[in-house]
Amino acid sequence: MIAVIDDWWGGRPMAAMLPKLFFVHFRDTSFVAEEGERLAAFLCGFRSQTFDDEAYIHFVGVDPEQRGSGLGRELYERFFDAVRPRTIVRAVTSPVNERSVAFHQALGFEVERVDEEYDGRGEPRVLLIKHLS
């Protein structure tokens, strides 16, 4: 993943957002999809340790050549199944990433709010929530 992630984000340095610990400590809620021997997509998420009814999707990536194929949706559905019986899934994205916001909304996420100082660095984030049935 580290070898391709920055390229998938158009050269933006994103590798630091994806420490190995997600695939070690959250193995049953973090997934990869491969096409042959090539990474096609990944999703890193976990069950909240604080809120018994919540789970959180931390980072998702789909190879630009695979976007629109349904692979991202498939990984989200796998995550939803893995975290049940929890009923709330949260995710956070940047407001400039309109494709991400639209993708999440197509999956049934709602924009809970935009936090102008989410990480305390003056960078706004869109807080998303989905209620699982």
PDB file of N, CA and C in Angstrom, residues 31-76:
ATOM      1  N   PHE A  31      -9.421  -4.335   5.295  1.00  0.00           N
ATOM      2  CA  PHE A  31      -9.469  -5.258   4.163  1.00  0.00           C
ATOM      3  C   PHE A  31      -8.675  -4.748   2.971  1.00  0.00           C
ATOM      4  N   VAL A  32      -8.191  -5.681   2.168  1.00  0.00           N
ATOM      5  CA  VAL A  32      -7.570  -5.337   0.894  1.00  0.00           C
ATOM      6  C   VAL A  32      -8.271  -6.134  -0.196  1.00  0.00           C
ATOM      7  N   ALA A  33      -8.258  -5.557  -1.384  1.00  0.00           N
ATOM      8  CA  ALA A  33      -8.753  -6.247  -2.572  1.00  0.00           C
ATOM      9  C   ALA A  33      -7.619  -6.237  -3.584  1.00  0.00           C
ATOM     10  N   GLU A  34      -7.386  -7.371  -4.183  1.00  0.00           N
ATOM     11  CA  GLU A  34      -6.306  -7.483  -5.152  1.00  0.00           C
ATOM     12  C   GLU A  34      -6.857  -7.913  -6.500  1.00  0.00           C
ATOM     13  N   GLU A  35      -6.169  -7.491  -7.523  1.00  0.00           N
ATOM     14  CA  GLU A  35      -6.461  -7.949  -8.875  1.00  0.00           C
ATOM     15  C   GLU A  35      -5.210  -8.658  -9.343  1.00  0.00           C
ATOM     16  N   GLY A  36      -5.269  -9.973  -9.324  1.00  0.00           N
ATOM     17  CA  GLY A  36      -4.052 -10.742  -9.569  1.00  0.00           C
ATOM     18  C   GLY A  36      -3.099 -10.518  -8.406  1.00  0.00           C
ATOM     19  N   GLU A  37      -1.914 -10.055  -8.697  1.00  0.00           N
ATOM     20  CA  GLU A  37      -0.912  -9.769  -7.663  1.00  0.00           C
ATOM     21  C   GLU A  37      -0.874  -8.287  -7.319  1.00  0.00           C
ATOM     22  N   ARG A  38      -1.766  -7.523  -7.885  1.00  0.00           N
ATOM     23  CA  ARG A  38      -1.744  -6.068  -7.757  1.00  0.00           C
ATOM     24  C   ARG A  38      -2.812  -5.584  -6.781  1.00  0.00           C
ATOM     25  N   LEU A  39      -2.447  -4.635  -5.919  1.00  0.00           N
ATOM     26  CA  LEU A  39      -3.410  -4.034  -4.999  1.00  0.00           C
ATOM     27  C   LEU A  39      -4.429  -3.234  -5.798  1.00  0.00           C
ATOM     28  N   ALA A  40      -5.705  -3.484  -5.535  1.00  0.00           N
ATOM     29  CA  ALA A  40      -6.774  -2.770  -6.236  1.00  0.00           C
ATOM     30  C   ALA A  40      -7.495  -1.797  -5.318  1.00  0.00           C
ATOM     31  N   ALA A  41      -7.564  -2.133  -4.014  1.00  0.00           N
ATOM     32  CA  ALA A  41      -8.269  -1.263  -3.062  1.00  0.00           C
ATOM     33  C   ALA A  41      -7.976  -1.737  -1.644  1.00  0.00           C
ATOM     34  N   PHE A  42      -8.244  -0.852  -0.695  1.00  0.00           N
ATOM     35  CA  PHE A  42      -8.113  -1.213   0.715  1.00  0.00           C
ATOM     36  C   PHE A  42      -9.073  -0.367   1.536  1.00  0.00           C
ATOM     37  N   LEU A  43      -9.409  -0.850   2.705  1.00  0.00           N
ATOM     38  CA  LEU A  43     -10.221  -0.127   3.682  1.00  0.00           C
ATOM     39  C   LEU A  43      -9.667  -0.449   5.062  1.00  0.00           C
ATOM     40  N   CYS A  44      -9.412   0.585   5.843  1.00  0.00           N
ATOM     41  CA  CYS A  44      -8.952   0.421   7.221  1.00  0.00           C
ATOM     42  C   CYS A  44      -9.993   1.021   8.147  1.00  0.00           C
ATOM     43  N   GLY A  45     -10.511   0.214   9.038  1.00  0.00           N
ATOM     44  CA  GLY A  45     -11.505   0.688   9.986  1.00  0.00           C
ATOM     45  C   GLY A  45     -11.413  -0.095  11.281  1.00  0.00           C
ATOM     46  N   PHE A  46     -12.215   0.314  12.250  1.00  0.00           N
ATOM     47  CA  PHE A  46     -12.192  -0.362  13.543  1.00  0.00           C
ATOM     48  C   PHE A  46     -13.476  -0.112  14.305  1.00  0.00           C
ATOM     49  N   ARG A  47     -13.708  -0.958  15.286  1.00  0.00           N
ATOM     50  CA  ARG A  47     -14.821  -0.773  16.222  1.00  0.00           C
ATOM     51  C   ARG A  47     -14.371   0.241  17.272  1.00  0.00           C
ATOM     52  N   SER A  48     -15.219   1.170  17.603  1.00  0.00           N
ATOM     53  CA  SER A  48     -14.880   2.158  18.624  1.00  0.00           C
ATOM     54  C   SER A  48     -14.628   1.481  19.957  1.00  0.00           C
ATOM     55  N   GLN A  49     -13.583   1.891  20.629  1.00  0.00           N
ATOM     56  CA  GLN A  49     -13.293   1.410  21.977  1.00  0.00           C
ATOM     57  C   GLN A  49     -14.045   2.238  23.019  1.00  0.00           C
ATOM     58  N   THR A  50     -14.557   3.384  22.603  1.00  0.00           N
ATOM     59  CA  THR A  50     -15.244   4.303  23.505  1.00  0.00           C
ATOM     60  C   THR A  50     -16.761   4.139  23.469  1.00  0.00           C
ATOM     61  N   PHE A  51     -17.311   3.977  22.263  1.00  0.00           N
ATOM     62  CA  PHE A  51     -18.757   3.900  22.083  1.00  0.00           C
ATOM     63  C   PHE A  51     -19.140   2.513  21.579  1.00  0.00           C
ATOM     64  N   ASP A  52     -19.870   1.771  22.399  1.00  0.00           N
ATOM     65  CA  ASP A  52     -20.194   0.369  22.098  1.00  0.00           C
ATOM     66  C   ASP A  52     -21.014   0.165  20.834  1.00  0.00           C
ATOM     67  N   ASP A  53     -21.718   1.192  20.375  1.00  0.00           N
ATOM     68  CA  ASP A  53     -22.570   1.034  19.204  1.00  0.00           C
ATOM     69  C   ASP A  53     -21.973   1.637  17.936  1.00  0.00           C
ATOM     70  N   GLU A  54     -20.688   2.057  17.991  1.00  0.00           N
ATOM     71  CA  GLU A  54     -20.092   2.756  16.850  1.00  0.00           C
ATOM     72  C   GLU A  54     -18.867   2.043  16.290  1.00  0.00           C
ATOM     73  N   ALA A  55     -18.627   2.304  15.001  1.00  0.00           N
ATOM     74  CA  ALA A  55     -17.420   1.879  14.302  1.00  0.00           C
ATOM     75  C   ALA A  55     -16.951   3.056  13.452  1.00  0.00           C
ATOM     76  N   TYR A  56     -15.704   3.024  13.051  1.00  0.00           N
ATOM     77  CA  TYR A  56     -15.115   4.158  12.342  1.00  0.00           C
ATOM     78  C   TYR A  56     -14.295   3.662  11.153  1.00  0.00           C
ATOM     79  N   ILE A  57     -14.519   4.268  10.015  1.00  0.00           N
ATOM     80  CA  ILE A  57     -13.720   3.982   8.829  1.00  0.00           C
ATOM     81  C   ILE A  57     -12.648   5.061   8.745  1.00  0.00           C
ATOM     82  N   HIS A  58     -11.395   4.637   8.881  1.00  0.00           N
ATOM     83  CA  HIS A  58     -10.272   5.567   8.951  1.00  0.00           C
ATOM     84  C   HIS A  58      -9.740   5.962   7.578  1.00  0.00           C
ATOM     85  N   PHE A  59      -9.559   5.005   6.698  1.00  0.00           N
ATOM     86  CA  PHE A  59      -8.907   5.318   5.423  1.00  0.00           C
ATOM     87  C   PHE A  59      -9.326   4.297   4.379  1.00  0.00           C
ATOM     88  N   VAL A  60      -9.637   4.778   3.199  1.00  0.00           N
ATOM     89  CA  VAL A  60     -10.050   3.924   2.091  1.00  0.00           C
ATOM     90  C   VAL A  60      -9.343   4.401   0.837  1.00  0.00           C
ATOM     91  N   GLY A  61      -8.868   3.469   0.060  1.00  0.00           N
ATOM     92  CA  GLY A  61      -8.248   3.820  -1.210  1.00  0.00           C
ATOM     93  C   GLY A  61      -8.627   2.822  -2.278  1.00  0.00           C
ATOM     94  N   VAL A  62      -8.884   3.343  -3.471  1.00  0.00           N
ATOM     95  CA  VAL A  62      -9.172   2.502  -4.626  1.00  0.00           C
ATOM     96  C   VAL A  62      -8.260   2.958  -5.755  1.00  0.00           C
ATOM     97  N   ASP A  63      -7.601   2.000  -6.393  1.00  0.00           N
ATOM     98  CA  ASP A  63      -6.754   2.299  -7.544  1.00  0.00           C
ATOM     99  C   ASP A  63      -7.555   3.156  -8.523  1.00  0.00           C
ATOM    100  N   PRO A  64      -6.996   4.276  -8.972  1.00  0.00           N
ATOM    101  CA  PRO A  64      -7.743   5.142  -9.897  1.00  0.00           C
ATOM    102  C   PRO A  64      -8.315   4.401 -11.104  1.00  0.00           C
ATOM    103  N   GLU A  65      -7.643   3.353 -11.554  1.00  0.00           N
ATOM    104  CA  GLU A  65      -8.148   2.582 -12.696  1.00  0.00           C
ATOM    105  C   GLU A  65      -9.350   1.717 -12.319  1.00  0.00           C
ATOM    106  N   GLN A  66      -9.580   1.509 -11.020  1.00  0.00           N
ATOM    107  CA  GLN A  66     -10.676   0.669 -10.535  1.00  0.00           C
ATOM    108  C   GLN A  66     -11.871   1.489 -10.028  1.00  0.00           C
ATOM    109  N   ARG A  67     -11.712   2.806  -9.951  1.00  0.00           N
ATOM    110  CA  ARG A  67     -12.792   3.631  -9.410  1.00  0.00           C
ATOM    111  C   ARG A  67     -14.021   3.544 -10.302  1.00  0.00           C
ATOM    112  N   GLY A  68     -15.172   3.451  -9.655  1.00  0.00           N
ATOM    113  CA  GLY A  68     -16.429   3.312 -10.384  1.00  0.00           C
ATOM    114  C   GLY A  68     -16.793   1.860 -10.673  1.00  0.00           C
ATOM    115  N   SER A  69     -15.939   0.922 -10.249  1.00  0.00           N
ATOM    116  CA  SER A  69     -16.178  -0.495 -10.533  1.00  0.00           C
ATOM    117  C   SER A  69     -17.057  -1.173  -9.483  1.00  0.00           C
ATOM    118  N   GLY A  70     -17.327  -0.484  -8.371  1.00  0.00           N
ATOM    119  CA  GLY A  70     -18.092  -1.081  -7.284  1.00  0.00           C
ATOM    120  C   GLY A  70     -17.212  -1.691  -6.206  1.00  0.00           C
ATOM    121  N   LEU A  71     -15.902  -1.656  -6.414  1.00  0.00           N
ATOM    122  CA  LEU A  71     -14.975  -2.247  -5.458  1.00  0.00           C
ATOM    123  C   LEU A  71     -15.009  -1.525  -4.113  1.00  0.00           C
ATOM    124  N   GLY A  72     -15.063  -0.200  -4.123  1.00  0.00           N
ATOM    125  CA  GLY A  72     -15.150   0.567  -2.884  1.00  0.00           C
ATOM    126  C   GLY A  72     -16.416   0.214  -2.115  1.00  0.00           C
ATOM    127  N   ARG A  73     -17.524   0.177  -2.797  1.00  0.00           N
ATOM    128  CA  ARG A  73     -18.805  -0.191  -2.171  1.00  0.00           C
ATOM    129  C   ARG A  73     -18.725  -1.590  -1.570  1.00  0.00           C
ATOM    130  N   GLU A  74     -18.095  -2.509  -2.277  1.00  0.00           N
ATOM    131  CA  GLU A  74     -17.949  -3.884  -1.790  1.00  0.00           C
ATOM    132  C   GLU A  74     -17.156  -3.923  -0.478  1.00  0.00           C
ATOM    133  N   LEU A  75     -16.077  -3.139  -0.386  1.00  0.00           N
ATOM    134  CA  LEU A  75     -15.291  -3.102   0.846  1.00  0.00           C
ATOM    135  C   LEU A  75     -16.080  -2.485   1.995  1.00  0.00           C
ATOM    136  N   TYR A  76     -16.851  -1.432   1.709  1.00  0.00           N
ATOM    137  CA  TYR A  76     -17.695  -0.833   2.747  1.00  0.00           C
ATOM    138  C   TYR A  76     -18.726  -1.841   3.248  1.00  0.00           C
TER     139      TYR A  76
END
